[in-house]
Every structure is written in C-alpha cells, then in structure tokens.
Tab-separated table of C-alpha atoms in Angstrom:
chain	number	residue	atom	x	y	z
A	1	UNK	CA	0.000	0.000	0.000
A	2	UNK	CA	1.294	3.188	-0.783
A	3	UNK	CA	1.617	6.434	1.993
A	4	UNK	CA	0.379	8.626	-1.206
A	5	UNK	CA	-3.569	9.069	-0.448
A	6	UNK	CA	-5.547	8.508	-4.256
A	7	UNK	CA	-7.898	11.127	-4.577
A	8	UNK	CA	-11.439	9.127	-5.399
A	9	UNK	CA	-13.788	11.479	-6.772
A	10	UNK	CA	-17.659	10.111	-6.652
A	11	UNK	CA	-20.020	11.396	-9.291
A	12	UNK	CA	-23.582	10.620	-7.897
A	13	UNK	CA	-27.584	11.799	-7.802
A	14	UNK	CA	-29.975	10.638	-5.208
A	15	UNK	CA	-32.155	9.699	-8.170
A	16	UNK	CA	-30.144	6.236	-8.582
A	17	UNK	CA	-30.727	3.457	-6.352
A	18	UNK	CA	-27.104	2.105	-7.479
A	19	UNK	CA	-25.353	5.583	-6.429
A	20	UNK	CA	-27.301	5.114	-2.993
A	21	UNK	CA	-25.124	1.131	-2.891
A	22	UNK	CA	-21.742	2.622	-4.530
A	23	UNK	CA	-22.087	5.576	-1.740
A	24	UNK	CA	-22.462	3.343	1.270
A	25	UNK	CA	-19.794	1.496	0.584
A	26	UNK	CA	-17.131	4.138	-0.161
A	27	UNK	CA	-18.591	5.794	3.352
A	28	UNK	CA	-17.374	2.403	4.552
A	29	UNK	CA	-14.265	2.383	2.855
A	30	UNK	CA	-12.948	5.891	2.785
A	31	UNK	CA	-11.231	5.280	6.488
A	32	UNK	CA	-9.759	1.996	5.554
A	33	UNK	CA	-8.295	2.701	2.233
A	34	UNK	CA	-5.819	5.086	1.720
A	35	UNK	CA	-7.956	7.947	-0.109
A	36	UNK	CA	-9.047	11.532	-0.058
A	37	UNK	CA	-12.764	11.273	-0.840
A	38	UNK	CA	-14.747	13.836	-3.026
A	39	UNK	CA	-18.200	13.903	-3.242
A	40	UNK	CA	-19.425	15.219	-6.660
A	41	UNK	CA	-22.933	15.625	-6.899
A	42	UNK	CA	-24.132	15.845	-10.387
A	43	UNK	CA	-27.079	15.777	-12.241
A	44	UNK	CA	-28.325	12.602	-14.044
A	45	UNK	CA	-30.720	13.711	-16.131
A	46	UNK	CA	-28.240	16.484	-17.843
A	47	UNK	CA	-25.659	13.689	-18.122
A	48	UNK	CA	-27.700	11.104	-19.714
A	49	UNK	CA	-29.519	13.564	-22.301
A	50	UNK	CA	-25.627	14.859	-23.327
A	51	UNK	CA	-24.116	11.438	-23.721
A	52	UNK	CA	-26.773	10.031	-25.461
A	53	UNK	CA	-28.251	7.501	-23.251
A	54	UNK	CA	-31.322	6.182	-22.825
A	55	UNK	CA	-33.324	6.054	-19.274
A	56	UNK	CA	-34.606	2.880	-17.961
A	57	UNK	CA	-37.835	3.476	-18.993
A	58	UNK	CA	-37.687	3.744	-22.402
A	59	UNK	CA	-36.025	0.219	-22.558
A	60	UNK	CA	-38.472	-2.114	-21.005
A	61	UNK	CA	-35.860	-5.152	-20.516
A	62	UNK	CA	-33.558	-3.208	-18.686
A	63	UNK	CA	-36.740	-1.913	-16.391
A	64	UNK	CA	-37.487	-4.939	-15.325
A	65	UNK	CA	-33.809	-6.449	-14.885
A	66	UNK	CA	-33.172	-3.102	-12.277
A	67	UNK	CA	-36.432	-4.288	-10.255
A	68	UNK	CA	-34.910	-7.601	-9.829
A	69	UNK	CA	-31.108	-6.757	-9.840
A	70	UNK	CA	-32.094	-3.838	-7.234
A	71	UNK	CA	-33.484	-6.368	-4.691
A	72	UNK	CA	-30.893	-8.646	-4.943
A	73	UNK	CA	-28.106	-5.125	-4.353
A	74	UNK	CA	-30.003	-4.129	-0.944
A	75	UNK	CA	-29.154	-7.672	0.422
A	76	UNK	CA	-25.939	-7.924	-0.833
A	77	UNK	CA	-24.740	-4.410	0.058
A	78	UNK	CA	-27.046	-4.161	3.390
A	79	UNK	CA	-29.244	-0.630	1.689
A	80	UNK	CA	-32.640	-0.984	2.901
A	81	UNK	CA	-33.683	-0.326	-0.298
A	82	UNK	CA	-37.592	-1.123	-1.042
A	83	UNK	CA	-39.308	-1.036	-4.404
A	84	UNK	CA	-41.685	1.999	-4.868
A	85	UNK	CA	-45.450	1.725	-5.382
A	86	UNK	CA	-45.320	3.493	-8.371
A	87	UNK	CA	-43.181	2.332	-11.344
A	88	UNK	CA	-39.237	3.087	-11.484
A	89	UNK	CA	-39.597	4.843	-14.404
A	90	UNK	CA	-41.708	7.607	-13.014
A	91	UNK	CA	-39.366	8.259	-10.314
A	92	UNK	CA	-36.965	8.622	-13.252
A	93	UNK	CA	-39.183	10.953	-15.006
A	94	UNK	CA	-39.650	12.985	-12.341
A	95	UNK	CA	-36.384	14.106	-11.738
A	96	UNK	CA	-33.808	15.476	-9.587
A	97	UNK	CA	-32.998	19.018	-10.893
A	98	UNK	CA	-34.367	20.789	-7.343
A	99	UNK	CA	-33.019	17.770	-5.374
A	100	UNK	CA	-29.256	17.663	-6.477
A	101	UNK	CA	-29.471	21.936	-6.145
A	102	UNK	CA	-30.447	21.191	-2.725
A	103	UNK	CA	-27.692	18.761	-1.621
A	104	UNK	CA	-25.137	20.845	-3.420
A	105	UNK	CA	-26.155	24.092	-1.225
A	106	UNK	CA	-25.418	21.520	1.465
A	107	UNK	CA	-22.304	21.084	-0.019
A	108	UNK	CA	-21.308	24.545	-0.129
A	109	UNK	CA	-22.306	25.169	3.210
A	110	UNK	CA	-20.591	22.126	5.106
A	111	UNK	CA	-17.974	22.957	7.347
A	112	UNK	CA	-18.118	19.644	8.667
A	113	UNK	CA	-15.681	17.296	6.404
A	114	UNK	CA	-18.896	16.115	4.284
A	115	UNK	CA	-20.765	15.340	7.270
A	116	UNK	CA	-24.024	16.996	6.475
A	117	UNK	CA	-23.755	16.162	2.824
A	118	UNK	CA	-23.692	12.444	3.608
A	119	UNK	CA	-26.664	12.723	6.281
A	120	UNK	CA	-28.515	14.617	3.846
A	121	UNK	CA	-27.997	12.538	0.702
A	122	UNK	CA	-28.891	9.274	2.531
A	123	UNK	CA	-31.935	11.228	3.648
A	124	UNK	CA	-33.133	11.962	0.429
A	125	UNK	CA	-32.268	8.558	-0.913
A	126	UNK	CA	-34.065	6.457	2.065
A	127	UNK	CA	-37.001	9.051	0.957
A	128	UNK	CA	-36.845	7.936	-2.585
A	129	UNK	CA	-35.710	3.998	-2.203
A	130	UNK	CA	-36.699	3.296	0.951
A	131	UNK	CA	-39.902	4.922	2.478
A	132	UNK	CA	-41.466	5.671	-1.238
A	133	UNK	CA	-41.606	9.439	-0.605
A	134	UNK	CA	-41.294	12.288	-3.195
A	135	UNK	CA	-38.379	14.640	-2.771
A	136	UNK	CA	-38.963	17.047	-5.749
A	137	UNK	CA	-41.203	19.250	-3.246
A	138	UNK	CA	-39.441	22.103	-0.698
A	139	UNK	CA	-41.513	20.642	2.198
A	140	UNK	CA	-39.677	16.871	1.513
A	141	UNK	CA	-36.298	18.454	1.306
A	142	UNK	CA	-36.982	20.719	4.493
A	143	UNK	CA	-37.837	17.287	5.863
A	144	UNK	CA	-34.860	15.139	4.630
A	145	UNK	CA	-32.689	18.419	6.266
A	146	UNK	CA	-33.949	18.602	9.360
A	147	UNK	CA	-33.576	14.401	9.926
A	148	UNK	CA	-29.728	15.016	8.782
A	149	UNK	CA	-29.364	17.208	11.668
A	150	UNK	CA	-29.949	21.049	10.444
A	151	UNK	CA	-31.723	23.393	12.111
A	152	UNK	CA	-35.190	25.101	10.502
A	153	UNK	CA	-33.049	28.474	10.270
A	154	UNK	CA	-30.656	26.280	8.463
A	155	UNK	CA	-32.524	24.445	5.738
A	156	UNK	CA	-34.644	27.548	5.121
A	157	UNK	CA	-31.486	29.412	4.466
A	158	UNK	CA	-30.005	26.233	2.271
A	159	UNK	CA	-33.472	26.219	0.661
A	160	UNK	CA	-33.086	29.731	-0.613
A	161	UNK	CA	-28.901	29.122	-1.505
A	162	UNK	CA	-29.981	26.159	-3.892
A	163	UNK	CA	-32.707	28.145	-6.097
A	164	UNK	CA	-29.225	30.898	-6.298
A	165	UNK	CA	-27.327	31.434	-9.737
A	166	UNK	CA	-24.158	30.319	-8.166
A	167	UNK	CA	-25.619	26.810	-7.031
A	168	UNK	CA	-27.122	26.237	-10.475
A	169	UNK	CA	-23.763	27.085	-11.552
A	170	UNK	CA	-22.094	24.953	-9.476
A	171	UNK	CA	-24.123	21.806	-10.206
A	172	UNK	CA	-23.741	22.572	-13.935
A	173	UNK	CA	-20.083	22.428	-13.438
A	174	UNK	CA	-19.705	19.424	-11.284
A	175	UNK	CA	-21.970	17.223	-13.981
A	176	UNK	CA	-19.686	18.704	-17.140
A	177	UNK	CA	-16.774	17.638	-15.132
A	178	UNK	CA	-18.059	13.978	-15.338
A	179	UNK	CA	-18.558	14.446	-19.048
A	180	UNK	CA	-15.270	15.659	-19.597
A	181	UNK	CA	-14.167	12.031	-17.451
A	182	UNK	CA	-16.876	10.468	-20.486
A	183	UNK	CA	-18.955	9.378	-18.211
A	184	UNK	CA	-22.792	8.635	-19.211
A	185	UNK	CA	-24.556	7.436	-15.875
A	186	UNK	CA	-24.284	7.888	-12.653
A	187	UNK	CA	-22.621	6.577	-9.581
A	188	UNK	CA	-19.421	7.133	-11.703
A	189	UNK	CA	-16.429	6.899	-9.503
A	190	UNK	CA	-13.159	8.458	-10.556
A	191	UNK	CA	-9.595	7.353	-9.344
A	192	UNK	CA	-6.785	9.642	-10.042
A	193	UNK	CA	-3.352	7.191	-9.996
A	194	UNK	CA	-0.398	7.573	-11.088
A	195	UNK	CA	-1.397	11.170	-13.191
A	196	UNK	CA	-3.966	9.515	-14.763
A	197	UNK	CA	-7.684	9.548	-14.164
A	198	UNK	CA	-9.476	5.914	-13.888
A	199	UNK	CA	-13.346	6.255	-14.565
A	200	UNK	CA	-15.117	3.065	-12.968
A	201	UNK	CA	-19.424	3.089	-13.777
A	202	UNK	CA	-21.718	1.650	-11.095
A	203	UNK	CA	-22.262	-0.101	-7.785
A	204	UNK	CA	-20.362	-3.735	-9.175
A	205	UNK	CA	-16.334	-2.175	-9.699
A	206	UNK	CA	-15.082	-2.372	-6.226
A	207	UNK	CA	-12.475	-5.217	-6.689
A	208	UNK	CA	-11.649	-3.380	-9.808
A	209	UNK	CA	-11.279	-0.159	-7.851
A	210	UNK	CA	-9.317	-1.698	-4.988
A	211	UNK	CA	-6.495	-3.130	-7.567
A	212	UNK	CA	-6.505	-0.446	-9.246
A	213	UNK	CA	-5.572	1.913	-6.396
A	214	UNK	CA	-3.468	-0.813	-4.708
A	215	UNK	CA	-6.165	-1.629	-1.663
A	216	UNK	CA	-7.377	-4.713	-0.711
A	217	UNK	CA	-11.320	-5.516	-1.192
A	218	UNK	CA	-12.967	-7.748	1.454
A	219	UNK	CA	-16.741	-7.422	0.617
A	220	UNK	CA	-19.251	-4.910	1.021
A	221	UNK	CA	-18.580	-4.420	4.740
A	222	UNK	CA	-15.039	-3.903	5.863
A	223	UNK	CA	-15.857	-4.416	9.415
A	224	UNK	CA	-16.581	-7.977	8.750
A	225	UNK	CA	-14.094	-9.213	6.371
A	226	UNK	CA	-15.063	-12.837	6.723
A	227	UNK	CA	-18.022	-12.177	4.875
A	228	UNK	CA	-16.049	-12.126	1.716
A	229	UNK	CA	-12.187	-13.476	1.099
C-alpha cells in the first residue's frame, strides 16, 4: 500500500438506487483505504440527455432487470432499499434538478468534512428507495434536512442558496466535469493514480477499484471481512 492518499472522486444523484449502494460502501471504505474522498454531486438527467443515453424506462428489458437486480443489491450491500409503489420509471421521469441543487447548497455550506452532505444525501435517498416518498417538493427536502441534523433556520437558508445562480452554476459544473471524465450514468467513480484519471461506472467495480488503487477488497462491509475473502 502506498503512503500517497488517491484522490477518489464520486459522481452521484440521489435519483439512482445504485449511487445510494456505490455511496455506502465508499462511506465504509474511505477510512480503511488510503484515499481523499470527493463527493461530486451531479445531475443525471443532464448527463444522460448529453451522452446520449437512454433512461430505464424507455427500454423495457432493462426496467425490469433493475427491479430484480435492485433487490438482490439491498441484500448484498445491506441498503434498505424497497421497491416503490409506483413504477421506477416515473421516479426517473420525475427528476432530480431541485433535489441535487439542494444537496449541493449543502455542499457549499458544510464545514463539517462532508458530514451533512452524507446525512442529507442518505436522507433523500431512504425518501426515494426506501420509504417511497417524493423529494422534488421544498416541504420533503426541508424534511430530509432537518432528519440530517440542520436546524429550521438552516434548511430555510439552504433552501433559498440552492434556487441561487451560483448553485445552479455549481451543479452545472460538477456534472460537465463527469462528461469531460466520459462518463454517461451515474454513480461514476473516478480514481486519479499515477497522473492519470481511472473512470469506474456503477455499484459492481469495487475489486476493480481496490487493484486499481493498490487496496485490498474484502466485501461490502469492511468491518466484517469474513463475509467475503
């Protein structure tokens, strides 16, 4: 292992269930491998329409493989993810835009090492994957804030940040960053080794990851490595 700490950027939006696995485990990871985590939240939708591909919904195989693969994931990773009422695809279709602005106020305004962004992300994804709840209105994000931990002052003020020029701005950016990296879906997880940039899609690359940035992979929860040798 080397004393050098990889920078691991993570690309993500709350509107994939797969981000929601790929983030819990680097949460897990990030104090046992040698890394310098960066959260990148991003927009999906953007990303998708730009690179050309295709939501889930418009491909009716691949629907119903992510309602089967996506129950098999929660076990496997420990998410308690739960299938919605309504059809993936209209969670899809609804969007993130408001959602993503949100967390990356949060962002902006953390002065806590990423502490509130994770609380708040895994807020808004238990809202969307777990409990079945939308998150494109004000009063579900003021919600998802306050069970992170802010304060009403707080979210209202984070509410008002994420509808600013500078946070649209910002979330532009971030999600023209991961096209520059080509990426065209999201979690997208970017390892920067040896000068050069190693772009790894979805929840599945983590024994890829781990040789490529010389750590050791023992299964989806480092805390019991006898789970997986």
């Amino acid at each position: 292992m080397s004393n050098h700490r990889k920078v691991v950027e993570f690309f993500f939006d709350v509107v994939s269930p797969y981000s929601w696995m790929a983030f819990e485990v680097l949460c897990r990871y990030k104090n046992v491998w040698n890394i310098d985590l960066k959260y990148k939240p991003a927009y999906l939708g953007a990303l998708m329409h730009v690179s050309g591909n295709q939501p889930p919904e418009r491909i009716p195989n691949k629907l119903y493989y992510m309602d089967v693969d996506l129950q098999r994931l929660s076990q496997y990773f420990v998410v308690p993810l739960n299938p919605p009422v309504d059809p993936i695809g209209a969670m899809f279709e609804k969007g993130t835009l408001n959602a993503m602005r949100f967390v990356t106020a949060v962002a902006e305004k953390d002065k806590e090492g990423d502490v509130l962004l994770e609380r708040v992300s895994r807020e808004l994804w238990k809202r969307m994957w777990s409990t079945d709840q939308d998150i494109t209105l004000p009063a579900s994000l003021t919600e998802a804030g306050l069970k992170a931990g802010l304060s009403t002052n707080e979210v209202k003020e984070i509410l008002t940040i994420a509808k600013s020029q500078p946070i649209k701005d910002k979330l532009k950016r971030v999600t023209q960053e991961a096209l520059e990296y080509k990426c065209f879906g999201l979690p997208s997880i970017v390892c920067h080794v040896n000068g050069k940039a190693e772009v790894f899609f979805g929840s599945d690359r983590f024994e890829l990851i781990a040789h490529c940035i010389g750590e050791k992979w023992v299964g989806p929860q480092p805390d019991k490595p006898t789970a997986r040798m």
